[in-house]
CSV table of C-alpha atoms and ligand atoms in Angstrom, one decimal:
chain,number,residue,atom,x,y,z
A,1,MET,CA,31.8,260.1,-82.1
A,2,THR,CA,33.3,258.6,-78.9
A,3,ASN,CA,35.8,259.7,-76.4
A,4,SER,CA,36.9,256.6,-74.4
A,5,ASP,CA,38.4,257.9,-71.2
A,6,PHE,CA,36.2,260.9,-70.6
A,7,SER,CA,32.6,261.0,-71.3
A,8,LEU,CA,30.7,264.0,-72.7
A,9,MET,CA,27.1,263.3,-72.1
A,10,ALA,CA,23.8,265.3,-73.0
A,11,ALA,CA,21.6,265.9,-69.9
A,12,PRO,CA,17.9,265.4,-69.8
A,13,ILE,CA,15.7,268.5,-69.9
A,14,GLN,CA,12.0,268.1,-69.8
A,15,GLY,CA,10.5,270.0,-72.5
A,16,HIS,CA,13.7,270.3,-74.7
A,17,THR,CA,15.5,267.0,-75.2
A,18,ASP,CA,12.8,264.8,-76.7
A,19,ALA,CA,13.7,262.0,-79.1
A,20,ALA,CA,13.9,264.3,-82.3
A,21,TYR,CA,16.0,266.7,-80.5
A,22,ARG,CA,18.5,264.0,-79.6
A,23,ALA,CA,18.5,262.3,-82.9
A,24,PHE,CA,18.9,265.6,-84.9
A,25,HIS,CA,21.6,266.8,-82.5
A,26,ALA,CA,23.5,263.5,-83.1
A,27,GLN,CA,23.1,263.9,-87.0
A,28,VAL,CA,24.3,267.4,-87.2
A,29,TYR,CA,27.0,267.6,-84.5
A,30,GLY,CA,28.0,263.8,-84.1
A,31,ASP,CA,26.8,261.8,-81.1
A,32,ALA,CA,27.4,262.8,-77.5
A,33,ASP,CA,28.6,259.6,-75.5
A,34,ALA,CA,25.0,259.4,-74.2
A,35,TYR,CA,21.8,261.0,-74.3
A,36,PHE,CA,19.6,260.9,-71.3
A,37,THR,CA,15.8,261.0,-71.7
A,38,PRO,CA,13.8,263.4,-69.5
A,39,PHE,CA,12.3,261.4,-66.7
A,40,ILE,CA,9.9,258.8,-67.2
A,41,ARG,CA,7.3,258.5,-64.3
A,42,ALA,CA,4.6,256.1,-63.4
A,43,GLU,CA,1.2,257.3,-64.1
A,44,LYS,CA,-1.6,255.0,-62.7
A,45,GLY,CA,0.7,252.3,-62.3
A,46,ALA,CA,2.6,252.5,-65.8
A,47,PRO,CA,4.6,254.8,-67.8
A,48,ARG,CA,2.9,256.8,-70.3
A,49,ASN,CA,3.2,255.4,-73.9
A,50,ARG,CA,4.4,258.8,-75.3
A,51,ASP,CA,7.4,258.5,-72.9
A,52,LEU,CA,8.1,254.9,-74.0
A,53,ASN,CA,7.8,255.9,-77.7
A,54,ASP,CA,10.1,258.8,-76.9
A,55,ALA,CA,12.7,256.5,-75.2
A,56,PHE,CA,12.5,253.4,-77.5
A,57,GLY,CA,11.0,254.7,-80.8
A,58,PRO,CA,13.1,254.7,-84.1
A,59,LEU,CA,14.4,258.1,-83.7
A,60,ASN,CA,16.7,256.6,-80.9
A,61,ASP,CA,18.6,254.4,-83.5
A,62,GLY,CA,22.3,255.1,-84.2
A,63,HIS,CA,23.1,256.8,-80.8
A,64,ARG,CA,23.2,255.8,-77.2
A,65,THR,CA,20.0,256.8,-75.5
A,66,VAL,CA,19.6,256.1,-71.7
A,67,PRO,CA,16.0,256.2,-70.3
A,68,GLN,CA,15.6,257.9,-67.0
A,69,VAL,CA,13.0,257.1,-64.2
A,70,ILE,CA,11.7,259.0,-61.3
A,71,PHE,CA,9.9,257.2,-58.4
A,72,ARG,CA,8.9,257.5,-54.9
A,73,ASP,CA,9.1,253.9,-53.6
A,74,ALA,CA,10.3,250.5,-54.5
A,75,ALA,CA,6.8,249.5,-55.9
A,76,GLU,CA,6.9,252.3,-58.4
A,77,LEU,CA,10.6,251.9,-59.3
A,78,ARG,CA,9.8,248.2,-60.1
A,79,CYS,CA,6.9,249.1,-62.2
A,80,LEU,CA,9.1,251.4,-64.3
A,81,LEU,CA,11.8,249.0,-64.5
A,82,ASP,CA,9.6,246.2,-65.6
A,83,ALA,CA,8.0,248.3,-68.3
A,84,LEU,CA,11.5,249.7,-69.7
A,85,LYS,CA,13.1,246.2,-69.6
A,86,SER,CA,10.1,244.9,-71.7
A,87,ALA,CA,10.6,247.7,-74.0
A,88,GLY,CA,14.3,246.7,-74.5
A,89,ALA,CA,16.2,248.9,-71.9
A,90,LYS,CA,19.7,247.7,-71.2
A,91,GLU,CA,20.7,250.9,-69.3
A,92,ILE,CA,18.4,252.9,-67.0
A,93,ASP,CA,19.3,256.3,-65.0
A,94,LEU,CA,17.8,256.8,-61.8
A,95,ASN,CA,16.7,260.3,-61.0
A,96,MET,CA,17.4,261.4,-57.4
A,97,GLY,CA,18.1,265.1,-58.3
A,98,CYS,CA,14.8,266.5,-59.7
A,99,PRO,CA,14.0,269.7,-57.6
A,100,PHE,CA,10.5,270.3,-58.9
A,101,PRO,CA,8.1,270.6,-55.9
A,102,LEU,CA,5.5,268.5,-57.4
A,103,GLN,CA,8.0,265.6,-57.5
A,104,THR,CA,9.9,266.1,-54.3
A,105,ALA,CA,6.6,266.6,-52.1
A,106,ARG,CA,5.8,263.1,-53.2
A,107,GLY,CA,9.2,262.0,-52.2
A,108,ARG,CA,10.8,261.6,-55.8
A,109,GLY,CA,13.9,263.1,-57.3
A,110,ALA,CA,16.0,265.2,-54.9
A,111,ALA,CA,13.8,264.0,-51.8
A,112,ALA,CA,14.9,260.4,-52.4
A,113,ILE,CA,18.4,261.2,-51.6
A,114,CYS,CA,17.6,262.1,-48.1
A,115,SER,CA,15.9,258.9,-47.1
A,116,ARG,CA,18.0,255.9,-46.0
A,117,GLU,CA,14.9,253.8,-46.3
A,118,LEU,CA,14.2,254.5,-49.7
A,119,VAL,CA,17.9,254.3,-51.0
A,120,SER,CA,18.1,250.9,-49.2
A,121,ALA,CA,14.9,250.0,-51.0
A,122,ILE,CA,16.2,251.1,-54.3
A,123,ALA,CA,19.4,249.4,-53.9
A,124,GLU,CA,17.6,246.1,-53.2
A,125,THR,CA,15.3,246.5,-56.1
A,126,ILE,CA,17.9,247.3,-58.8
A,127,SER,CA,19.8,244.2,-57.5
A,128,GLU,CA,17.0,242.1,-59.0
A,129,TYR,CA,17.5,243.5,-62.4
A,130,THR,CA,21.1,242.0,-63.1
A,131,ASP,CA,20.8,242.3,-66.8
A,132,ILE,CA,20.4,246.1,-66.8
A,133,LYS,CA,23.1,248.6,-66.2
A,134,PHE,CA,22.2,251.4,-63.8
A,135,SER,CA,23.4,254.9,-63.3
A,136,LEU,CA,22.3,257.5,-60.9
A,137,LYS,CA,21.8,261.3,-61.1
A,138,MET,CA,21.8,263.3,-57.8
A,139,ARG,CA,21.9,266.6,-56.1
A,140,LEU,CA,23.3,267.4,-52.8
A,141,GLY,CA,20.1,267.3,-51.0
A,142,MET,CA,16.8,269.2,-50.4
A,143,VAL,CA,17.6,272.1,-48.3
A,144,SER,CA,21.2,272.1,-47.5
A,145,PRO,CA,24.5,270.9,-49.1
A,146,ASP,CA,25.3,268.1,-46.9
A,147,GLU,CA,22.2,265.9,-47.0
A,148,TRP,CA,23.8,263.6,-49.5
A,149,LYS,CA,25.7,262.1,-46.5
A,150,THR,CA,22.4,260.6,-45.1
A,151,ALA,CA,22.7,257.6,-47.5
A,152,PHE,CA,25.7,257.9,-49.4
A,153,ASP,CA,27.1,254.8,-47.8
A,154,LEU,CA,24.3,252.9,-49.4
A,155,ILE,CA,24.7,254.5,-52.8
A,156,ASN,CA,28.2,253.6,-52.7
A,157,LYS,CA,27.5,249.9,-52.5
A,158,MET,CA,25.2,250.0,-55.6
A,159,PRO,CA,26.6,248.4,-58.8
A,160,LEU,CA,26.4,251.8,-60.6
A,161,GLU,CA,28.1,252.5,-64.1
A,162,HIS,CA,28.4,255.9,-63.0
A,163,LEU,CA,27.1,258.7,-60.7
A,164,THR,CA,26.2,262.0,-62.2
A,165,VAL,CA,26.4,264.9,-59.5
A,166,HIS,CA,24.8,268.3,-59.8
A,167,PRO,CA,26.3,270.1,-56.9
A,168,ARG,CA,23.3,272.3,-55.8
A,169,PHE,CA,20.4,271.4,-53.3
A,170,ALA,CA,16.9,271.3,-54.4
A,171,LYS,CA,15.9,274.4,-52.9
A,172,GLN,CA,18.4,276.3,-55.1
A,173,GLN,CA,16.7,275.0,-58.3
A,174,TYR,CA,19.1,275.8,-61.1
A,175,SER,CA,20.6,279.1,-59.9
A,176,GLY,CA,23.1,280.1,-57.3
A,177,GLU,CA,26.7,279.0,-57.1
A,178,VAL,CA,27.4,275.4,-57.6
A,179,ASP,CA,29.2,273.9,-54.6
A,180,LEU,CA,32.4,272.6,-55.7
A,181,ASP,CA,33.6,271.8,-52.2
A,182,ALA,CA,30.6,269.5,-51.8
A,183,PHE,CA,31.2,267.9,-55.3
A,184,LYS,CA,34.8,267.2,-54.3
A,185,ALA,CA,33.6,265.5,-51.1
A,186,ILE,CA,31.5,263.3,-53.0
A,187,LEU,CA,34.1,262.5,-55.6
A,188,ASP,CA,36.5,261.8,-52.7
A,189,SER,CA,34.1,259.5,-51.0
A,190,THR,CA,33.4,257.0,-54.0
A,191,ASP,CA,35.0,254.6,-56.3
A,192,ILE,CA,32.0,254.8,-58.7
A,193,PRO,CA,33.0,256.9,-61.8
A,194,VAL,CA,31.6,260.4,-61.2
A,195,ILE,CA,30.2,262.7,-64.0
A,196,TYR,CA,30.2,266.4,-63.1
A,197,ASN,CA,27.1,268.3,-64.1
A,198,GLY,CA,26.3,272.1,-63.8
A,199,ASP,CA,26.8,275.4,-65.5
A,200,ILE,CA,29.0,274.1,-68.2
A,201,LYS,CA,28.7,276.6,-71.0
A,202,THR,CA,31.9,276.6,-73.0
A,203,PRO,CA,34.7,274.1,-74.1
A,204,GLU,CA,36.8,276.0,-71.8
A,205,ASP,CA,34.4,275.2,-68.9
A,206,ILE,CA,34.9,271.6,-69.6
A,207,GLU,CA,38.7,271.8,-69.4
A,208,SER,CA,38.5,273.9,-66.3
A,209,ILE,CA,36.3,271.3,-64.5
A,210,ARG,CA,38.7,268.7,-65.9
A,211,ARG,CA,41.7,270.4,-64.5
A,212,GLN,CA,40.2,271.0,-61.1
A,213,PHE,CA,38.8,267.4,-60.9
A,214,PRO,CA,41.1,265.1,-62.7
A,215,GLY,CA,39.3,262.0,-60.9
A,216,ILE,CA,36.1,262.5,-62.7
A,217,SER,CA,35.0,260.4,-65.6
A,218,GLY,CA,33.1,262.9,-67.6
A,219,VAL,CA,30.7,265.8,-67.8
A,220,MET,CA,27.1,266.2,-68.6
A,221,THR,CA,25.7,269.3,-70.1
A,222,GLY,CA,22.2,270.5,-70.0
A,223,ARG,CA,21.3,274.2,-70.6
A,224,GLY,CA,25.0,274.9,-72.0
A,225,LEU,CA,24.3,272.4,-74.8
A,226,LEU,CA,20.8,273.8,-75.5
A,227,ALA,CA,22.5,277.2,-75.8
A,228,ARG,CA,25.4,276.0,-77.7
A,229,PRO,CA,24.7,272.6,-79.3
A,230,SER,CA,28.1,272.5,-80.8
A,231,LEU,CA,29.6,272.5,-77.3
A,232,ILE,CA,30.6,268.6,-77.2
A,233,LYS,CA,31.7,268.7,-80.7
A,234,GLU,CA,34.1,271.6,-80.1
A,235,SER,CA,35.4,270.0,-76.8
A,236,LEU,CA,36.0,266.7,-78.6
A,237,GLU,CA,38.0,268.6,-81.5
A,238,GLY,CA,39.8,270.7,-79.1
A,239,THR,CA,38.9,273.9,-80.9
A,240,GLU,CA,36.2,276.5,-80.7
A,241,LEU,CA,34.2,277.0,-83.9
A,242,PRO,CA,33.8,280.6,-85.2
A,243,PRO,CA,30.4,282.1,-84.3
A,244,GLU,CA,29.2,282.2,-87.9
A,245,GLN,CA,29.9,278.3,-88.3
A,246,ARG,CA,28.1,277.7,-85.0
A,247,LEU,CA,25.0,279.6,-86.1
A,248,ALA,CA,25.1,277.9,-89.4
A,249,LEU,CA,25.2,274.4,-87.7
A,250,MET,CA,22.4,275.7,-85.2
A,251,LYS,CA,20.3,276.8,-88.2
A,252,ASP,CA,20.6,273.4,-89.9
A,253,PHE,CA,19.8,271.5,-86.6
A,254,HIS,CA,16.9,273.8,-86.0
A,255,ASN,CA,15.5,273.3,-89.5
A,256,ARG,CA,15.7,269.6,-89.3
A,257,LEU,CA,13.8,269.6,-86.1
A,258,PHE,CA,11.3,272.3,-87.4
A,259,THR,CA,10.5,270.3,-90.5
A,260,HIS,CA,10.1,267.0,-88.5
A,261,TYR,CA,7.6,268.8,-86.1
A,262,GLN,CA,5.7,270.1,-89.1
A,263,ASN,CA,5.6,266.7,-90.5
A,264,THR,CA,4.4,265.0,-87.3
A,265,LEU,CA,2.3,267.5,-85.4
A,266,CYS,CA,-1.1,269.0,-86.1
A,267,GLY,CA,-1.4,272.7,-86.8
A,268,ASP,CA,0.9,275.6,-86.5
A,269,MET,CA,0.4,276.5,-82.9
A,270,GLN,CA,1.5,273.0,-81.9
A,271,VAL,CA,4.5,273.3,-84.1
A,272,ILE,CA,5.4,276.7,-82.7
A,273,SER,CA,5.0,275.7,-79.1
A,274,LYS,CA,7.1,272.6,-79.7
A,275,ILE,CA,9.9,274.4,-81.6
A,276,LYS,CA,10.2,277.6,-79.6
A,277,PRO,CA,12.0,276.0,-76.5
A,278,PHE,CA,14.7,275.2,-79.1
A,279,TRP,CA,15.9,278.7,-78.6
A,280,GLU,CA,15.1,279.3,-75.0
A,281,TYR,CA,18.6,279.3,-73.8
A,282,ALA,CA,20.4,280.6,-77.1
A,283,GLU,CA,20.1,284.4,-76.5
A,284,THR,CA,23.9,284.8,-76.3
A,285,GLU,CA,24.4,282.6,-79.3
A,286,ILE,CA,21.9,284.2,-81.8
A,287,GLY,CA,21.8,287.8,-80.3
A,288,ARG,CA,18.9,289.5,-78.3
A,289,LYS,CA,16.8,290.9,-81.1
A,290,PRO,CA,15.9,287.6,-83.0
A,291,TRP,CA,15.9,285.8,-79.7
A,292,LYS,CA,13.0,288.3,-78.3
A,293,ALA,CA,11.3,288.1,-81.7
A,294,ILE,CA,11.1,284.3,-81.6
A,295,LYS,CA,9.9,284.6,-77.9
A,296,LYS,CA,6.9,286.9,-78.9
A,297,ALA,CA,6.0,285.2,-82.2
A,298,SER,CA,2.5,284.3,-82.0
A,299,SER,CA,1.8,282.9,-85.6
A,300,MET,CA,3.9,280.9,-88.1
A,301,ALA,CA,4.5,283.9,-90.2
A,302,LYS,CA,5.9,285.8,-87.2
A,303,TYR,CA,8.1,282.9,-86.2
A,304,ILE,CA,9.6,282.4,-89.6
A,305,SER,CA,10.4,286.0,-89.9
A,306,ALA,CA,12.0,286.0,-86.4
A,307,ILE,CA,14.0,283.0,-87.6
A,308,ALA,CA,15.0,284.9,-90.5
A,309,MET,CA,16.6,287.7,-88.4
A,310,ILE,CA,19.3,285.2,-87.0
B,401,FMN,C1,13.7,272.8,-67.5
B,401,FMN,C2,14.4,271.6,-67.0
B,401,FMN,C3,14.1,270.4,-67.1
B,401,FMN,C4,14.9,269.4,-66.5
B,401,FMN,N1,14.5,268.1,-66.5
B,401,FMN,C5,15.3,267.2,-66.1
B,401,FMN,C6,15.0,265.7,-66.1
B,401,FMN,O1,14.0,265.4,-66.8
B,401,FMN,N2,15.8,264.8,-65.6
B,401,FMN,C7,16.9,265.1,-64.9
B,401,FMN,O2,17.7,264.4,-64.3
B,401,FMN,N3,17.4,266.5,-64.8
B,401,FMN,C8,16.6,267.5,-65.5
B,401,FMN,N4,17.0,268.7,-65.5
B,401,FMN,C9,18.4,269.2,-64.9
B,401,FMN,C10,19.4,269.0,-65.9
B,401,FMN,O3,19.5,267.6,-66.4
B,401,FMN,C11,20.8,269.4,-65.3
B,401,FMN,O4,21.0,268.7,-64.2
B,401,FMN,C12,20.8,270.9,-64.8
B,401,FMN,O5,20.1,271.8,-65.8
B,401,FMN,C13,22.1,271.3,-64.3
B,401,FMN,O6,23.0,271.1,-65.6
B,401,FMN,P1,23.2,272.3,-66.6
B,401,FMN,O7,23.8,273.7,-65.8
B,401,FMN,O8,24.2,271.9,-67.4
B,401,FMN,O9,22.0,272.7,-67.3
B,401,FMN,C14,16.2,269.8,-66.0
B,401,FMN,C15,16.7,271.0,-65.9
B,401,FMN,C16,15.7,272.1,-66.5
B,401,FMN,C17,16.3,273.4,-66.5
């Protein structure tokens, strides 16, 4: 499924959008224009094997996967880029938006956007990797909505495929109003294709953002897609699916993922802890009763009977 002039992208969400999630989503709903991996970080000077397997293993065949990296300086970035390049990466997304204090306290994610020195070092580093296409995902800043201005002239000069903007600052985490004025200011300040990201829940939300900002090149959806995995399909087809059809697709998606985890993980508790997040944002879609029962399920039998309530 492609949509040439307007991209519909699946956002990275740690703990949710692993390779299996991305693969079965593409199977059931048709591909998003791109699936981004949760951020890959350096640990003791190298990315973890499990992250490389997630980004480059066979489950990534058949749809477009873009690995994402998070880093605190040019050395860390270079070590990640070298490893991903060796693993076969042709595209890499740079995380400059993560608000998790564990990352920002070390200068990674959203903190990176606020440092001219780091942005300049990033620009220089990526210029050495001419055979890789880069994109960048950013927030407005750490504690205020105008910190993006600190180094935006440097970002503007980077040869980026696109710039994804989540118009919140890190201190807001994932709640509070998205700042559409700040988003517009960024859109108006760059010739890099801009992808809007934040609080898109319905096909109408996508249309509304598109109407408000005709200059954007696409949208990226995270929690909205987890809550309603048919969102991109519905938007592409220009029609909302009836709730019962959405539920049937969601159950099919879940069953494939559940079976996959049962076949690849060891023990019920591992499977349950891996599959439960599938439903975390889906309360509205599946109804409060089953959603609560799933959340509470402490054994495989309880989990299966909770699923049967949907
Ligand atoms: C639990 C969680 C984990 C996330 N992990 C990542 C990540 O690894 N990389 C990233 O760029 N963004 C990450 N995000 C941010 C999302 O990609 C997205 O920018 C954010 O949720 C806003 O979009 P949404 O309203 O469509 O969800 C995460 C968000 C949440 C809630």
